[in-house]
Coordinates of C-alpha atoms in Angstrom, one line a residue:
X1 CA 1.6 27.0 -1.2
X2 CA 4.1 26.8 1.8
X3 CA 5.8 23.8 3.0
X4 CA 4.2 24.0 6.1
X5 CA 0.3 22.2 5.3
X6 CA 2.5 19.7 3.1
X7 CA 4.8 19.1 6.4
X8 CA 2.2 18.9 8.5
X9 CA 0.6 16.0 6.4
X10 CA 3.3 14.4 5.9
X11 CA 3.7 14.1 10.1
X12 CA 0.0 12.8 10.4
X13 CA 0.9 10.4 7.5
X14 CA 3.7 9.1 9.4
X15 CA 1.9 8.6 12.8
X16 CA -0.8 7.3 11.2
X17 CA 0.7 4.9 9.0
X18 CA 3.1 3.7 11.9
X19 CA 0.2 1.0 13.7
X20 CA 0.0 -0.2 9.9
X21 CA 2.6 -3.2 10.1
X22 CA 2.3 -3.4 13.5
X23 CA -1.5 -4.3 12.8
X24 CA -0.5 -7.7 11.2
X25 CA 1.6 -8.8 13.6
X26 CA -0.7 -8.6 16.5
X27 CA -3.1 -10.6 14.2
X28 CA -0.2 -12.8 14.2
X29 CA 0.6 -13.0 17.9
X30 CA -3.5 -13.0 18.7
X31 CA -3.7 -16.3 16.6
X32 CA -1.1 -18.0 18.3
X33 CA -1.1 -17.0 22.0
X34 CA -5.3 -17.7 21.7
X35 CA -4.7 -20.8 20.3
X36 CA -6.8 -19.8 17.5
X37 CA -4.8 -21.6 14.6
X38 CA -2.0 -21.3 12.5
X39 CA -0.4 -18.2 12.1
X40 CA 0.3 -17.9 8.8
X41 CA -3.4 -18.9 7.9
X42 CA -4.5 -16.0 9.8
X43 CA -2.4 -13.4 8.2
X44 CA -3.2 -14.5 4.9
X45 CA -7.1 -14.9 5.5
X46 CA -6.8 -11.3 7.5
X47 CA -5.7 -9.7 4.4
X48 CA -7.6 -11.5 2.0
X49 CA -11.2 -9.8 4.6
X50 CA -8.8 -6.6 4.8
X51 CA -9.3 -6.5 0.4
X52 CA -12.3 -8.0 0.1
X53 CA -13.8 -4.4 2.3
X54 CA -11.2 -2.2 0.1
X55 CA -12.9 -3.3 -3.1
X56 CA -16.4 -3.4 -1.9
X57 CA -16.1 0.1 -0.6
X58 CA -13.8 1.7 -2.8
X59 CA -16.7 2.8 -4.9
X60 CA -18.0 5.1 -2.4
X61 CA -14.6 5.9 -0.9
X62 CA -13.5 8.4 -4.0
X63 CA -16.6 10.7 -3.8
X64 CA -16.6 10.7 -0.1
X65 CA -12.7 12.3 -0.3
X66 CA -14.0 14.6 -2.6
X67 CA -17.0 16.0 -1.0
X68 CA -15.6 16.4 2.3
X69 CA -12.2 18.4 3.8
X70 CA -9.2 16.3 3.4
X71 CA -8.2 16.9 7.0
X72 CA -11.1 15.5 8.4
X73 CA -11.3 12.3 6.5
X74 CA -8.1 11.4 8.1
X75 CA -9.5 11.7 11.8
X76 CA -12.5 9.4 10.3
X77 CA -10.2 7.0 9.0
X78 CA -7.8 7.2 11.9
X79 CA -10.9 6.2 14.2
X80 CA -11.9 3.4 12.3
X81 CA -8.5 2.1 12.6
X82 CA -8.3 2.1 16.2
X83 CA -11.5 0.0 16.3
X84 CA -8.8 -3.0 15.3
X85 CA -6.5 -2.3 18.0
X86 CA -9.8 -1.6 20.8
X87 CA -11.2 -5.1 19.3
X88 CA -7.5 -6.7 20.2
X89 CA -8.1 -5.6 23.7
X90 CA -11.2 -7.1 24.1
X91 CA -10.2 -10.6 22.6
X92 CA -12.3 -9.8 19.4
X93 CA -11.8 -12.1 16.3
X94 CA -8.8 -10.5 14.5
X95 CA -9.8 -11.1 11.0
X96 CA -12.7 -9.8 11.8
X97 CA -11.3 -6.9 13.8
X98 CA -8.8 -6.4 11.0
X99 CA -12.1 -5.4 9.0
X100 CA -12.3 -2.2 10.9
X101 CA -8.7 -1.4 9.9
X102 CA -10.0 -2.2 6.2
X103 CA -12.8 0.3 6.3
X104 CA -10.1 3.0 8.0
X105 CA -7.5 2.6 5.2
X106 CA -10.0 2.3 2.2
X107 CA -11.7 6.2 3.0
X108 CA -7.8 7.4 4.1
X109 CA -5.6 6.7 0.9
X110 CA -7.6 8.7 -1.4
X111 CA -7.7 11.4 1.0
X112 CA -4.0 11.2 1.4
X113 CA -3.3 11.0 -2.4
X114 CA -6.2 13.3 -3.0
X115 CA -4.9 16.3 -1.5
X116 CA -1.0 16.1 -2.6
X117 CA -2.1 18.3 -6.1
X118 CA -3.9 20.7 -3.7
X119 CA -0.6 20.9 -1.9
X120 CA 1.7 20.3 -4.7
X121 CA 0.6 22.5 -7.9
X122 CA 3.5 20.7 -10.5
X123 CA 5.1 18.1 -11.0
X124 CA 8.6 18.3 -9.5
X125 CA 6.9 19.1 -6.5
X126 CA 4.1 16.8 -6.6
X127 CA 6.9 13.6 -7.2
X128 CA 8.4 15.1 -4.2
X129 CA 5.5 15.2 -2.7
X130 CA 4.8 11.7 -3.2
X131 CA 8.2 11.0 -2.1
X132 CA 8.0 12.4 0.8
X133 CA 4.7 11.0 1.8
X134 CA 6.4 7.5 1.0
X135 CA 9.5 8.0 2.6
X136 CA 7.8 8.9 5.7
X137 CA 5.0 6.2 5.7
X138 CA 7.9 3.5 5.2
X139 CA 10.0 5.0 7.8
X140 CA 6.4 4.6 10.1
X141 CA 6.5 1.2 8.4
X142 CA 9.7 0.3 9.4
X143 CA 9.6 1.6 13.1
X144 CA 6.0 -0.5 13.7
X145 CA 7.5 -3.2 12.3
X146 CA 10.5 -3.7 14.2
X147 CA 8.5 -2.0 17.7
X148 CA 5.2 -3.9 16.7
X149 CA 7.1 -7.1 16.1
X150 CA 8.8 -7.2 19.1
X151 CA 6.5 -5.7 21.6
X152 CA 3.2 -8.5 19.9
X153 CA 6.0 -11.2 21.2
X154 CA 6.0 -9.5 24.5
X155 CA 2.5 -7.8 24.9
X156 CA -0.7 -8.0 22.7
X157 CA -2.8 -5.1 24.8
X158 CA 0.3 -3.4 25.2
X159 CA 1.0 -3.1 21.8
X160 CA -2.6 -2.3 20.7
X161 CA -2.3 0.6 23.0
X162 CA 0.6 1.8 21.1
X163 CA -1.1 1.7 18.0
X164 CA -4.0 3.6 19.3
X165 CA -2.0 6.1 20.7
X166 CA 0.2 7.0 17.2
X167 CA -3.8 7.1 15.4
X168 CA -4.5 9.4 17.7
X169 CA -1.5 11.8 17.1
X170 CA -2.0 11.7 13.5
X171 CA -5.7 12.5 13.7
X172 CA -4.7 15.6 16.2
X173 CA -2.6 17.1 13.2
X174 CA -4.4 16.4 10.7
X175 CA -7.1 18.6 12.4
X176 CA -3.9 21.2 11.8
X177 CA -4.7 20.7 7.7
X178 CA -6.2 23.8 5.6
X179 CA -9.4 22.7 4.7
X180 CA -9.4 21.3 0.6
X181 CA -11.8 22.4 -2.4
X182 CA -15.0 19.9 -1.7
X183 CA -17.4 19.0 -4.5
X184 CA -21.2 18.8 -4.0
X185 CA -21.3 15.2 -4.7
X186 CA -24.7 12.9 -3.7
X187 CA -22.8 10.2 -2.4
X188 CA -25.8 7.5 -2.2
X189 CA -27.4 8.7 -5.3
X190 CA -24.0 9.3 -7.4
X191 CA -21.3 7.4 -5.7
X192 CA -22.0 4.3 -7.6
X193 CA -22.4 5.7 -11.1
X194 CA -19.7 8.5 -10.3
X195 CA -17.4 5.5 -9.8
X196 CA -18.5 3.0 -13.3
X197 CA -17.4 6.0 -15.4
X198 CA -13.8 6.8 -13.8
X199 CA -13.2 3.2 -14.2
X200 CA -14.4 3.7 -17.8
X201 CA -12.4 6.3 -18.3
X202 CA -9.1 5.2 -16.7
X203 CA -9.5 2.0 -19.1
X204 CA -10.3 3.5 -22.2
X205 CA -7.2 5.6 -21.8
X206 CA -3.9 3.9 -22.0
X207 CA -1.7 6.6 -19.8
X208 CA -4.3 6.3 -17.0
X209 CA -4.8 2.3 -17.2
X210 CA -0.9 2.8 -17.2
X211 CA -1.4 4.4 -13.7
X212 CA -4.2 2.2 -12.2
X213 CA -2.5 -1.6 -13.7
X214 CA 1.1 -0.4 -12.6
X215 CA 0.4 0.4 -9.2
X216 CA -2.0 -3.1 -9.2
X217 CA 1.0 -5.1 -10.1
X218 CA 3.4 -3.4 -7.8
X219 CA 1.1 -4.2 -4.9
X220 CA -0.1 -7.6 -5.8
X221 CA 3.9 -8.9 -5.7
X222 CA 4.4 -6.9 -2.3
X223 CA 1.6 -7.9 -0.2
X224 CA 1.7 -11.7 -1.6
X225 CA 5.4 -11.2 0.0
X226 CA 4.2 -10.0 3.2
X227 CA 2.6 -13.9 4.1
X228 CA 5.0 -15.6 2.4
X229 CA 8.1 -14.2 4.5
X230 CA 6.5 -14.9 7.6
X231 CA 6.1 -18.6 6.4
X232 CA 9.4 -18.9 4.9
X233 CA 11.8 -17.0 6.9
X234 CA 11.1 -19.2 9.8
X235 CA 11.1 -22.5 7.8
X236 CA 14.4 -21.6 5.8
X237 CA 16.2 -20.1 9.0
X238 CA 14.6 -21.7 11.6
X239 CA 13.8 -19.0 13.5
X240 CA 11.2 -18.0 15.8
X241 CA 8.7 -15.4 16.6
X242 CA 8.2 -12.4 14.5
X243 CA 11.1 -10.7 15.4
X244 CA 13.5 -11.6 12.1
X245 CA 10.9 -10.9 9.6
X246 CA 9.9 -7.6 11.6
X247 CA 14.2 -7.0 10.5
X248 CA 13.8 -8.4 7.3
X249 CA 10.9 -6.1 6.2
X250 CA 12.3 -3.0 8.1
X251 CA 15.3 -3.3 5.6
X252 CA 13.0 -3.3 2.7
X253 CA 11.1 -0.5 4.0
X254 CA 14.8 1.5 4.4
X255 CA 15.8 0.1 0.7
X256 CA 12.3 1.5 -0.1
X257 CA 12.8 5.3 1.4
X258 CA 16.2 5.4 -0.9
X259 CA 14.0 4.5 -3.8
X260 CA 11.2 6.7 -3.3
X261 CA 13.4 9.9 -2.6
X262 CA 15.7 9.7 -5.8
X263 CA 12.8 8.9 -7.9
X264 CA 11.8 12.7 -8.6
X265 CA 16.0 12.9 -9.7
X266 CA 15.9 9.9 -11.7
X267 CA 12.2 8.9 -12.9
X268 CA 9.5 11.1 -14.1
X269 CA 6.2 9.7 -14.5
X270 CA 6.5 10.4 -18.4
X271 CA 9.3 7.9 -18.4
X272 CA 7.2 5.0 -18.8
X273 CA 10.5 2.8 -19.9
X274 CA 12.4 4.0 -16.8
X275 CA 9.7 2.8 -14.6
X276 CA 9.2 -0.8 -16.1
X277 CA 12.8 -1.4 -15.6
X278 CA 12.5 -0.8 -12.3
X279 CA 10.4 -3.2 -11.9
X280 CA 11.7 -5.5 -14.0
X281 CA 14.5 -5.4 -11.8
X282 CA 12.5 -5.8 -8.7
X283 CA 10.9 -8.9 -10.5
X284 CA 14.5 -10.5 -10.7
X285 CA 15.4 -9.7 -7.3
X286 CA 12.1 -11.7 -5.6
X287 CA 13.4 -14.4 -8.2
X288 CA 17.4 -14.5 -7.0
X289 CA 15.5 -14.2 -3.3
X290 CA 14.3 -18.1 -3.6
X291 CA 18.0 -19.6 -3.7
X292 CA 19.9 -17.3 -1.0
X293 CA 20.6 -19.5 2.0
X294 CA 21.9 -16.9 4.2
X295 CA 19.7 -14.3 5.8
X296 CA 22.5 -11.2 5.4
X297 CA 22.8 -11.8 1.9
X298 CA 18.9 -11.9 2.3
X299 CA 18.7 -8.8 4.1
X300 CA 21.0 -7.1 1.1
X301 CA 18.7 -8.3 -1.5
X302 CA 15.4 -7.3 0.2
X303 CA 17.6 -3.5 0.4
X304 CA 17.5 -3.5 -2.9
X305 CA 14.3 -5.0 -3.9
X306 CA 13.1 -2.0 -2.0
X307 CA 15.4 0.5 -3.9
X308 CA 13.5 -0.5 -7.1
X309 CA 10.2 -0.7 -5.9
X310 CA 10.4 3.1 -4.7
X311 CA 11.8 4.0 -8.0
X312 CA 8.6 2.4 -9.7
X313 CA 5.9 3.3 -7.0
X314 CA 6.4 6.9 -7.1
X315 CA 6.2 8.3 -10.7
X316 CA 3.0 5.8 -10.8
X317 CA 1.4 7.0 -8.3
X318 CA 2.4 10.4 -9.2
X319 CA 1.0 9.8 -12.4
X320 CA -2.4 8.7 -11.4
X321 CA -3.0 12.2 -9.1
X322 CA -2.2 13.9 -12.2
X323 CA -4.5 12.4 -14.8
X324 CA -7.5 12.4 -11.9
X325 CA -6.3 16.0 -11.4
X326 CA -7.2 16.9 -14.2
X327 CA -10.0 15.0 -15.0
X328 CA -12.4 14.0 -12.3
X329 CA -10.2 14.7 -9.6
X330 CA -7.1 13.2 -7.2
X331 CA -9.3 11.6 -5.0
X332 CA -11.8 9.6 -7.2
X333 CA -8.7 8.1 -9.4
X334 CA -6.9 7.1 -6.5
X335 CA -10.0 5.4 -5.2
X336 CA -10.2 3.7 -9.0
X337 CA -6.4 2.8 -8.8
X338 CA -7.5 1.8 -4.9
X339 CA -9.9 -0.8 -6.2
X340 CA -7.4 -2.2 -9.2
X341 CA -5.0 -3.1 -7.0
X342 CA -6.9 -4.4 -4.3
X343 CA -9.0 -6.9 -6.1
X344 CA -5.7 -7.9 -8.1
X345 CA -4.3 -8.3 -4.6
X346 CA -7.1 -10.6 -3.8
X347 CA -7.0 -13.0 -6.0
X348 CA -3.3 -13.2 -5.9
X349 CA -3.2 -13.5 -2.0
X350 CA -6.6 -16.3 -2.6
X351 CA -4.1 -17.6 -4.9
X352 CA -1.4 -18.2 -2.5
X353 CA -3.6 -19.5 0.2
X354 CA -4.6 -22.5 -2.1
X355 CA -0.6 -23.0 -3.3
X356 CA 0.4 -22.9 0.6
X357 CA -2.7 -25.1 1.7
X358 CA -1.3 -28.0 -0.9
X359 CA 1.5 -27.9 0.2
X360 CA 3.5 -26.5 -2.5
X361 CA 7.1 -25.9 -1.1
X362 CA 8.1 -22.3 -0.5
X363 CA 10.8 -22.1 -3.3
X364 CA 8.4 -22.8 -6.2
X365 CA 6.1 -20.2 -5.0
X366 CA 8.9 -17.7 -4.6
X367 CA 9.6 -18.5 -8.4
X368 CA 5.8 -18.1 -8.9
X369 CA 5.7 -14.8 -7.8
X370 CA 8.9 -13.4 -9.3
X371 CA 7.9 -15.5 -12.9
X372 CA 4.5 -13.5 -12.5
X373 CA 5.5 -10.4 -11.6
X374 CA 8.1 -9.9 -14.2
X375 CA 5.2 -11.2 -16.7
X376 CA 2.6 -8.4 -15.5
X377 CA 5.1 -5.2 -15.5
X378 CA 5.7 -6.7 -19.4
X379 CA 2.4 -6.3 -20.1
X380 CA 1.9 -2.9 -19.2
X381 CA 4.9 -2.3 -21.7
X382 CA 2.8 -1.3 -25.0
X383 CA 0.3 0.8 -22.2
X384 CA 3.2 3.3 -22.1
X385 CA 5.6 5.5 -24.4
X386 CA 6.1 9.1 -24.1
X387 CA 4.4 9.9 -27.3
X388 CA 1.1 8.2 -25.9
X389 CA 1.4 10.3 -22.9
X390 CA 1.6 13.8 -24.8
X391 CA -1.2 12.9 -27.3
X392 CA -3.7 11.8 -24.9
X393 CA -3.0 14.6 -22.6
X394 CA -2.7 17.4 -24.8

């Protein structure tokens, strides 16, 4: 396989993963420039609609990126997605809007994942693979964060109109993609049942529930961080708009890249030791983040937190494409690993919602985080030796 397909989707993964950040933020600046409550609320009930669709149509999501070319699953998605920034335009109800974006990203991300072994044939190249995908969707990350932060503080249609115009892009080259092996697959008749035994599979089998629960852990602690910054940052600092934590999260996204793109040097995803203490040392990091008083040293920390969290991410994620590969395929175990972590991230962003609606001060539920974190990525510790990995496999 050339580099070419694999550079072409990792293009239409940037410009399509660019509007992703921006997203929240004009839920954000919609809730407070239409008087429609407080910010923060919004955010966190936004996400908590955006998981609730991930996990009630993950099921259905796995066989669909199976049955159909990769390529044009992304212009689907991408179209669905732009059904958010359309419904910002015409004054919509953003959480409800934000569903849309929900539907988009729950049929994309298996797709995305699905087709890397198609693309990548081992596994140096399918961590670097991975790594590329990530380092280019958290460069897009970065860039709609600081451009969507600033421009929702200027603009709300304006920026929606930026975000529809990067979906489109992406969608125009991912119509560039070779089309993918497709599986005749009876999604209403055999979605469902298709999806009860991957999930019996990938928890029957420690390396695979290795792959599913570590990415579910990862993503519980990063998208519980996402609300939280934008209620703390301003509180601590006393800042306003969305401006500093569009910084703030940028330089976790960059500490995020470095991660990600040393991972296939430093981490394989037999290494299960290697990747716990990466997040280990993320876990301490969120931990040390609840005491810092000044926003550089802030900013260094988050770099660095990000660093970690790229090292753990990608042999994970690498990790689940390959056991789906070879079993039932990429695309149904990502949707499997898909529905883990977004349930897990439900409960743990409900979770926060009823810790920030009783008032419980912003340093405790730092500590919270960090304390549960760190517990979690111990737990997967007995999921996870190298011997485990070559008997089951094998």
């Amino acid at each position: 396989m050339t580099k070419k397909p694999l550079l072409t989707m990792v293009g239409s993964q940037f410009l399509s993963a660019f509007p992703d950040n921006m997203a929240m933020f004009l839920v954000s600046a919609a809730a407070t420039q239409w008087f429609l409550g407080n910010a923060d609320e919004y955010v966190a009930t936004a996400l908590v609609v955006y998981f609730a669709v991930y996990v009630l149509i993950s099921p259905w999501a796995g066989n669909i990126s199976e049955k159909f070319p990769k390529g044009k699953i992304f212009i689907l998605a991408n179209g669905l997605r732009a059904l958010f920034f359309i419904g910002i335009i015409l004054k919509w109800n953003p959480i409800w809007s934000y569903a849309f974006f929900g539907i988009g990203a729950v049929l994309y991300s298996p797709a995305k994942y699905g087709i890397l072994p198609f693309l990548c044939p081992d596994e140096k190249s399918l961590m670097r693979g991975n790594a590329l995908v990530e380092g280019s969707t958290t460069i897009a990350v970065i860039l709609g964060t600081v451009i969507g932060s600033k421009l929702s503080d200027q603009g709300i249609e304006l920026t929606a109109l930026v975000g529809i115009g990067s979906l489109v892009a992406g969608a125009i080259l991912a119509k560039c993609l070779p089309d993918t092996p497709t599986k005749d697959i009876n999604i209403v008749k055999n979605g469902l049942g298709n999806f009860i035994e991957d999930l019996k599979f990938f928890f029957s089998n420690s390396t695979a529930a290795f792959s599913v629960l570590g990415a579910a852990v990862f993503w519980m602690g990063t998208r519980t961080l996402q609300p939280f910054l934008l209620l703390w940052v301003p509180t601590m600092f006393h800042l306003e708009g969305n401006g500093p934590v569009g910084l703030l999260t940028g330089v976790t996204a960059v500490g995020t890249i470095v991660g990600a793109l040393s991972s296939p040097y430093l981490v394989s995803y037999w290494q299960g030791n290697r990747i716990l203490i990466s997040g280990l040392l993320m876990g301490a990091g969120i931990l040390i983040m609840s005491v810092i008083t000044n926003i550089y040293i802030l900013g260094g920390l988050l770099f660095i937190v990000g660093i970690f969290g790229g090292l753990y991410l990608i042999p994970v994620n690498s990790l689940n494409e390959h056991v789906g590969e070879h079993n039932m395929g990429a695309g149904r175990s990502v949707a499997v690993q898909n529905f883990t972590e977004n349930l897990c991230s439900f409960g743990a962003v409900s979770l926060y919602g009823v810790f920030r609606d009783q008032g419980v001060s912003p340093y405790k539920i730092a500590w919270g985080i960090g304390i549960v974190f760190i517990s979690l990525v111990l737990s997967l510790w007995p999921l996870r030796t190298k011997e485990t990995v070559k008997k089951e496999l094998n």
